[in-house]
């Protein structure tokens, strides 16, 4: 019994760690950095193209949520309560639209712009869904990132797929989401990303 209890504790600790690391606001950091470095004409453009979506997709929403938690308006930085998610999502969506406008004005690469548009569409749909049901934003972020890498670098990057399952397990383990909510987030991210790249006419 004691050993089983220790195993459950270790699983909980691992699940919490994975949940923290796989926060979609954090996943965006390396994802957009890789895209910018691969598609920009030089390092200076890559950094500029990277910092814009990071400010709009990661930093601004993170600070907004952090302030909400500090003031007691939000229960935690994962915004675990579904009823509290609409305002942070709406704020994040607004910031993403501003990022898109800046990247478009700077003539950023079609792949980077398409990725930002995919994020905007996925978040927009999540904003609607979250009014009635708690879809997993962690899975939207991770599955979306993996899908972009597969589209950008080829099928071999499907090797990253276990990360999606790991995040799904973690979110279920900490009782943040059901299996169905995790699957819904994954399917939404994959469908929106593939469809957006197709609409942009990106042939990779």
PDB file of C-alpha atoms in Angstrom:
ATOM      1  CA  UNK A   1       0.000   0.000   0.000  1.00  0.00           C
ATOM      2  CA  UNK A   2       2.807   2.396   0.898  1.00  0.00           C
ATOM      3  CA  UNK A   3       4.657   1.694  -2.351  1.00  0.00           C
ATOM      4  CA  UNK A   4       1.483   2.192  -4.376  1.00  0.00           C
ATOM      5  CA  UNK A   5       0.921   5.491  -2.607  1.00  0.00           C
ATOM      6  CA  UNK A   6       4.475   6.585  -3.423  1.00  0.00           C
ATOM      7  CA  UNK A   7       3.950   5.680  -7.091  1.00  0.00           C
ATOM      8  CA  UNK A   8       0.755   7.731  -7.225  1.00  0.00           C
ATOM      9  CA  UNK A   9       2.593  10.660  -5.635  1.00  0.00           C
ATOM     10  CA  UNK A  10       5.388  10.433  -8.197  1.00  0.00           C
ATOM     11  CA  UNK A  11       2.840  10.282 -11.003  1.00  0.00           C
ATOM     12  CA  UNK A  12       1.108  13.357  -9.643  1.00  0.00           C
ATOM     13  CA  UNK A  13       4.398  15.241  -9.382  1.00  0.00           C
ATOM     14  CA  UNK A  14       5.366  14.284 -12.937  1.00  0.00           C
ATOM     15  CA  UNK A  15       1.915  15.223 -14.223  1.00  0.00           C
ATOM     16  CA  UNK A  16       2.081  18.634 -12.548  1.00  0.00           C
ATOM     17  CA  UNK A  17       5.563  19.238 -13.984  1.00  0.00           C
ATOM     18  CA  UNK A  18       4.432  18.295 -17.492  1.00  0.00           C
ATOM     19  CA  UNK A  19       1.353  20.516 -17.116  1.00  0.00           C
ATOM     20  CA  UNK A  20       3.536  23.479 -16.179  1.00  0.00           C
ATOM     21  CA  UNK A  21       6.053  23.003 -18.994  1.00  0.00           C
ATOM     22  CA  UNK A  22       3.396  22.332 -21.641  1.00  0.00           C
ATOM     23  CA  UNK A  23       1.446  25.510 -20.942  1.00  0.00           C
ATOM     24  CA  UNK A  24       0.557  26.745 -24.465  1.00  0.00           C
ATOM     25  CA  UNK A  25       1.977  30.172 -23.619  1.00  0.00           C
ATOM     26  CA  UNK A  26       5.358  28.466 -23.098  1.00  0.00           C
ATOM     27  CA  UNK A  27       5.084  26.040 -26.025  1.00  0.00           C
ATOM     28  CA  UNK A  28       4.740  29.019 -28.365  1.00  0.00           C
ATOM     29  CA  UNK A  29       8.250  30.266 -27.469  1.00  0.00           C
ATOM     30  CA  UNK A  30      10.358  27.543 -29.150  1.00  0.00           C
ATOM     31  CA  UNK A  31       7.738  26.871 -31.828  1.00  0.00           C
ATOM     32  CA  UNK A  32       7.780  30.382 -33.266  1.00  0.00           C
ATOM     33  CA  UNK A  33      11.542  30.660 -32.798  1.00  0.00           C
ATOM     34  CA  UNK A  34      12.139  27.609 -34.998  1.00  0.00           C
ATOM     35  CA  UNK A  35       9.688  28.824 -37.650  1.00  0.00           C
ATOM     36  CA  UNK A  36      11.266  32.292 -37.705  1.00  0.00           C
ATOM     37  CA  UNK A  37      14.825  30.963 -37.946  1.00  0.00           C
ATOM     38  CA  UNK A  38      13.933  28.566 -40.764  1.00  0.00           C
ATOM     39  CA  UNK A  39      11.880  30.986 -42.863  1.00  0.00           C
ATOM     40  CA  UNK A  40      13.504  34.400 -42.306  1.00  0.00           C
ATOM     41  CA  UNK A  41      16.162  35.719 -44.717  1.00  0.00           C
ATOM     42  CA  UNK A  42      18.581  36.494 -41.872  1.00  0.00           C
ATOM     43  CA  UNK A  43      18.931  36.374 -38.092  1.00  0.00           C
ATOM     44  CA  UNK A  44      17.800  39.987 -37.598  1.00  0.00           C
ATOM     45  CA  UNK A  45      14.537  39.351 -39.421  1.00  0.00           C
ATOM     46  CA  UNK A  46      14.136  36.044 -37.598  1.00  0.00           C
ATOM     47  CA  UNK A  47      14.421  37.740 -34.203  1.00  0.00           C
ATOM     48  CA  UNK A  48      11.970  40.476 -35.192  1.00  0.00           C
ATOM     49  CA  UNK A  49       9.518  37.959 -36.634  1.00  0.00           C
ATOM     50  CA  UNK A  50       9.846  35.887 -33.461  1.00  0.00           C
ATOM     51  CA  UNK A  51       9.488  38.640 -30.881  1.00  0.00           C
ATOM     52  CA  UNK A  52       6.230  39.993 -32.348  1.00  0.00           C
ATOM     53  CA  UNK A  53       4.121  36.822 -31.970  1.00  0.00           C
ATOM     54  CA  UNK A  54       5.817  36.035 -28.666  1.00  0.00           C
ATOM     55  CA  UNK A  55       4.733  39.381 -27.235  1.00  0.00           C
ATOM     56  CA  UNK A  56       1.184  38.894 -28.516  1.00  0.00           C
ATOM     57  CA  UNK A  57       0.742  35.156 -28.032  1.00  0.00           C
ATOM     58  CA  UNK A  58       2.829  34.487 -24.899  1.00  0.00           C
ATOM     59  CA  UNK A  59       3.992  37.515 -22.920  1.00  0.00           C
ATOM     60  CA  UNK A  60       0.907  39.766 -22.955  1.00  0.00           C
ATOM     61  CA  UNK A  61      -1.588  36.944 -22.200  1.00  0.00           C
ATOM     62  CA  UNK A  62       0.731  35.566 -19.486  1.00  0.00           C
ATOM     63  CA  UNK A  63       0.968  38.963 -17.772  1.00  0.00           C
ATOM     64  CA  UNK A  64      -2.790  39.428 -18.064  1.00  0.00           C
ATOM     65  CA  UNK A  65      -3.436  36.060 -16.421  1.00  0.00           C
ATOM     66  CA  UNK A  66      -0.754  36.673 -13.787  1.00  0.00           C
ATOM     67  CA  UNK A  67      -2.391  39.965 -12.845  1.00  0.00           C
ATOM     68  CA  UNK A  68      -5.769  38.228 -12.709  1.00  0.00           C
ATOM     69  CA  UNK A  69      -4.417  35.614 -10.318  1.00  0.00           C
ATOM     70  CA  UNK A  70      -2.670  38.243  -8.193  1.00  0.00           C
ATOM     71  CA  UNK A  71      -5.874  40.276  -7.877  1.00  0.00           C
ATOM     72  CA  UNK A  72      -7.947  37.186  -7.114  1.00  0.00           C
ATOM     73  CA  UNK A  73     -10.006  37.364 -10.304  1.00  0.00           C
ATOM     74  CA  UNK A  74      -8.566  34.062 -11.562  1.00  0.00           C
ATOM     75  CA  UNK A  75      -8.024  30.950  -9.458  1.00  0.00           C
ATOM     76  CA  UNK A  76      -4.687  29.951 -11.020  1.00  0.00           C
ATOM     77  CA  UNK A  77      -2.403  30.622 -13.983  1.00  0.00           C
ATOM     78  CA  UNK A  78      -3.870  27.674 -15.898  1.00  0.00           C
ATOM     79  CA  UNK A  79      -7.303  29.343 -15.568  1.00  0.00           C
ATOM     80  CA  UNK A  80      -8.702  25.990 -14.505  1.00  0.00           C
ATOM     81  CA  UNK A  81     -12.218  27.289 -13.939  1.00  0.00           C
ATOM     82  CA  UNK A  82     -14.047  27.201 -17.283  1.00  0.00           C
ATOM     83  CA  UNK A  83     -16.248  30.139 -16.308  1.00  0.00           C
ATOM     84  CA  UNK A  84     -13.140  32.322 -15.915  1.00  0.00           C
ATOM     85  CA  UNK A  85     -11.630  31.528 -19.320  1.00  0.00           C
ATOM     86  CA  UNK A  86     -13.639  33.792 -21.612  1.00  0.00           C
ATOM     87  CA  UNK A  87     -12.008  37.122 -20.695  1.00  0.00           C
ATOM     88  CA  UNK A  88      -8.362  35.866 -20.801  1.00  0.00           C
ATOM     89  CA  UNK A  89      -9.056  34.105 -24.097  1.00  0.00           C
ATOM     90  CA  UNK A  90     -10.680  37.200 -25.562  1.00  0.00           C
ATOM     91  CA  UNK A  91      -7.749  39.341 -24.443  1.00  0.00           C
ATOM     92  CA  UNK A  92      -5.291  36.828 -25.869  1.00  0.00           C
ATOM     93  CA  UNK A  93      -7.193  36.701 -29.149  1.00  0.00           C
ATOM     94  CA  UNK A  94      -7.033  40.486 -29.444  1.00  0.00           C
ATOM     95  CA  UNK A  95      -3.272  40.426 -28.874  1.00  0.00           C
ATOM     96  CA  UNK A  96      -2.882  37.697 -31.484  1.00  0.00           C
ATOM     97  CA  UNK A  97      -4.765  39.764 -34.048  1.00  0.00           C
ATOM     98  CA  UNK A  98      -2.424  42.682 -33.392  1.00  0.00           C
ATOM     99  CA  UNK A  99       0.557  40.340 -33.844  1.00  0.00           C
ATOM    100  CA  UNK A 100      -0.873  39.137 -37.138  1.00  0.00           C
ATOM    101  CA  UNK A 101      -1.330  42.716 -38.345  1.00  0.00           C
ATOM    102  CA  UNK A 102       2.287  43.577 -37.479  1.00  0.00           C
ATOM    103  CA  UNK A 103       3.705  40.467 -39.162  1.00  0.00           C
ATOM    104  CA  UNK A 104       1.603  41.075 -42.255  1.00  0.00           C
ATOM    105  CA  UNK A 105       2.784  44.680 -42.441  1.00  0.00           C
ATOM    106  CA  UNK A 106       6.402  43.524 -42.125  1.00  0.00           C
ATOM    107  CA  UNK A 107       5.921  40.960 -44.907  1.00  0.00           C
ATOM    108  CA  UNK A 108       6.812  38.040 -42.655  1.00  0.00           C
ATOM    109  CA  UNK A 109       7.082  34.602 -44.233  1.00  0.00           C
ATOM    110  CA  UNK A 110       3.784  32.977 -45.321  1.00  0.00           C
ATOM    111  CA  UNK A 111       4.539  29.987 -43.074  1.00  0.00           C
ATOM    112  CA  UNK A 112       4.907  32.175 -39.984  1.00  0.00           C
ATOM    113  CA  UNK A 113       1.799  34.190 -40.835  1.00  0.00           C
ATOM    114  CA  UNK A 114      -0.174  30.993 -41.519  1.00  0.00           C
ATOM    115  CA  UNK A 115       0.883  29.608 -38.140  1.00  0.00           C
ATOM    116  CA  UNK A 116      -0.300  32.758 -36.372  1.00  0.00           C
ATOM    117  CA  UNK A 117      -3.598  32.608 -38.269  1.00  0.00           C
ATOM    118  CA  UNK A 118      -3.999  28.949 -37.236  1.00  0.00           C
ATOM    119  CA  UNK A 119      -3.457  29.959 -33.605  1.00  0.00           C
ATOM    120  CA  UNK A 120      -6.016  32.757 -33.936  1.00  0.00           C
ATOM    121  CA  UNK A 121      -8.632  30.466 -35.500  1.00  0.00           C
ATOM    122  CA  UNK A 122      -8.047  27.691 -32.938  1.00  0.00           C
ATOM    123  CA  UNK A 123      -8.291  30.174 -30.067  1.00  0.00           C
ATOM    124  CA  UNK A 124     -11.389  31.755 -31.594  1.00  0.00           C
ATOM    125  CA  UNK A 125     -13.117  28.388 -31.779  1.00  0.00           C
ATOM    126  CA  UNK A 126     -11.934  27.572 -28.255  1.00  0.00           C
ATOM    127  CA  UNK A 127     -13.358  30.896 -27.079  1.00  0.00           C
ATOM    128  CA  UNK A 128     -16.786  29.850 -28.349  1.00  0.00           C
ATOM    129  CA  UNK A 129     -16.541  26.272 -27.089  1.00  0.00           C
ATOM    130  CA  UNK A 130     -15.335  27.278 -23.635  1.00  0.00           C
ATOM    131  CA  UNK A 131     -18.612  29.072 -22.974  1.00  0.00           C
ATOM    132  CA  UNK A 132     -20.232  25.650 -22.789  1.00  0.00           C
ATOM    133  CA  UNK A 133     -17.466  23.073 -22.394  1.00  0.00           C
ATOM    134  CA  UNK A 134     -13.875  22.961 -21.121  1.00  0.00           C
ATOM    135  CA  UNK A 135     -11.773  22.033 -24.158  1.00  0.00           C
ATOM    136  CA  UNK A 136      -8.078  21.422 -23.422  1.00  0.00           C
ATOM    137  CA  UNK A 137      -5.998  24.440 -24.419  1.00  0.00           C
ATOM    138  CA  UNK A 138      -2.831  22.564 -23.427  1.00  0.00           C
ATOM    139  CA  UNK A 139      -3.591  20.005 -26.131  1.00  0.00           C
ATOM    140  CA  UNK A 140      -4.507  22.707 -28.632  1.00  0.00           C
ATOM    141  CA  UNK A 141      -1.060  24.213 -28.097  1.00  0.00           C
ATOM    142  CA  UNK A 142       1.001  21.041 -28.110  1.00  0.00           C
ATOM    143  CA  UNK A 143      -0.836  19.293 -30.961  1.00  0.00           C
ATOM    144  CA  UNK A 144      -0.718  22.491 -33.002  1.00  0.00           C
ATOM    145  CA  UNK A 145       3.045  22.811 -32.516  1.00  0.00           C
ATOM    146  CA  UNK A 146       3.682  19.196 -33.478  1.00  0.00           C
ATOM    147  CA  UNK A 147       1.471  19.555 -36.557  1.00  0.00           C
ATOM    148  CA  UNK A 148       3.374  22.646 -37.704  1.00  0.00           C
ATOM    149  CA  UNK A 149       6.703  20.846 -37.349  1.00  0.00           C
ATOM    150  CA  UNK A 150       5.400  17.859 -39.326  1.00  0.00           C
ATOM    151  CA  UNK A 151       4.127  20.145 -42.097  1.00  0.00           C
ATOM    152  CA  UNK A 152       7.340  22.156 -42.076  1.00  0.00           C
ATOM    153  CA  UNK A 153       9.961  19.399 -41.798  1.00  0.00           C
ATOM    154  CA  UNK A 154       8.209  16.237 -42.963  1.00  0.00           C
ATOM    155  CA  UNK A 155       6.664  13.002 -41.594  1.00  0.00           C
ATOM    156  CA  UNK A 156       9.714  12.077 -39.540  1.00  0.00           C
ATOM    157  CA  UNK A 157       8.660  14.774 -37.077  1.00  0.00           C
ATOM    158  CA  UNK A 158       5.702  12.613 -36.166  1.00  0.00           C
ATOM    159  CA  UNK A 159       8.251  11.311 -33.682  1.00  0.00           C
ATOM    160  CA  UNK A 160       7.119  14.245 -31.536  1.00  0.00           C
ATOM    161  CA  UNK A 161       3.610  12.779 -31.307  1.00  0.00           C
ATOM    162  CA  UNK A 162       4.277  11.099 -27.935  1.00  0.00           C
ATOM    163  CA  UNK A 163       4.478  14.606 -26.460  1.00  0.00           C
ATOM    164  CA  UNK A 164       0.787  15.038 -27.270  1.00  0.00           C
ATOM    165  CA  UNK A 165      -0.074  11.825 -25.447  1.00  0.00           C
ATOM    166  CA  UNK A 166       2.159  12.811 -22.523  1.00  0.00           C
ATOM    167  CA  UNK A 167       0.417  16.168 -22.128  1.00  0.00           C
ATOM    168  CA  UNK A 168      -2.987  14.494 -22.455  1.00  0.00           C
ATOM    169  CA  UNK A 169      -2.043  12.030 -19.725  1.00  0.00           C
ATOM    170  CA  UNK A 170      -0.761  14.836 -17.501  1.00  0.00           C
ATOM    171  CA  UNK A 171      -3.886  16.949 -17.850  1.00  0.00           C
ATOM    172  CA  UNK A 172      -6.053  13.912 -17.115  1.00  0.00           C
ATOM    173  CA  UNK A 173      -3.838  12.891 -14.196  1.00  0.00           C
ATOM    174  CA  UNK A 174      -4.168  16.276 -12.485  1.00  0.00           C
ATOM    175  CA  UNK A 175      -7.913  16.126 -13.188  1.00  0.00           C
ATOM    176  CA  UNK A 176      -7.847  19.258 -15.295  1.00  0.00           C
ATOM    177  CA  UNK A 177      -9.526  17.572 -18.277  1.00  0.00           C
ATOM    178  CA  UNK A 178     -11.315  14.444 -19.319  1.00  0.00           C
ATOM    179  CA  UNK A 179      -9.973  12.213 -22.086  1.00  0.00           C
ATOM    180  CA  UNK A 180     -12.640  13.565 -24.449  1.00  0.00           C
ATOM    181  CA  UNK A 181     -11.638  17.173 -23.743  1.00  0.00           C
ATOM    182  CA  UNK A 182      -8.008  16.312 -24.494  1.00  0.00           C
ATOM    183  CA  UNK A 183      -8.948  14.552 -27.732  1.00  0.00           C
ATOM    184  CA  UNK A 184     -11.114  17.502 -28.774  1.00  0.00           C
ATOM    185  CA  UNK A 185      -8.246  19.937 -28.235  1.00  0.00           C
ATOM    186  CA  UNK A 186      -5.902  17.722 -30.253  1.00  0.00           C
ATOM    187  CA  UNK A 187      -8.311  17.280 -33.159  1.00  0.00           C
ATOM    188  CA  UNK A 188      -9.111  20.988 -33.258  1.00  0.00           C
ATOM    189  CA  UNK A 189      -5.424  21.945 -33.441  1.00  0.00           C
ATOM    190  CA  UNK A 190      -4.553  19.408 -36.139  1.00  0.00           C
ATOM    191  CA  UNK A 191      -7.558  20.223 -38.322  1.00  0.00           C
ATOM    192  CA  UNK A 192      -7.189  24.008 -38.067  1.00  0.00           C
ATOM    193  CA  UNK A 193      -3.426  23.947 -38.691  1.00  0.00           C
ATOM    194  CA  UNK A 194      -3.632  21.675 -41.730  1.00  0.00           C
ATOM    195  CA  UNK A 195      -6.601  23.588 -43.156  1.00  0.00           C
ATOM    196  CA  UNK A 196      -4.918  26.974 -42.648  1.00  0.00           C
ATOM    197  CA  UNK A 197      -1.710  25.891 -44.369  1.00  0.00           C
ATOM    198  CA  UNK A 198      -3.792  24.512 -47.248  1.00  0.00           C
ATOM    199  CA  UNK A 199      -5.773  27.768 -47.582  1.00  0.00           C
ATOM    200  CA  UNK A 200      -2.526  29.736 -47.660  1.00  0.00           C
ATOM    201  CA  UNK A 201      -1.421  27.531 -50.537  1.00  0.00           C
ATOM    202  CA  UNK A 202       1.688  26.415 -48.665  1.00  0.00           C
ATOM    203  CA  UNK A 203       3.102  23.304 -50.297  1.00  0.00           C
ATOM    204  CA  UNK A 204       5.813  21.786 -48.127  1.00  0.00           C
TER     205      UNK A 204
END
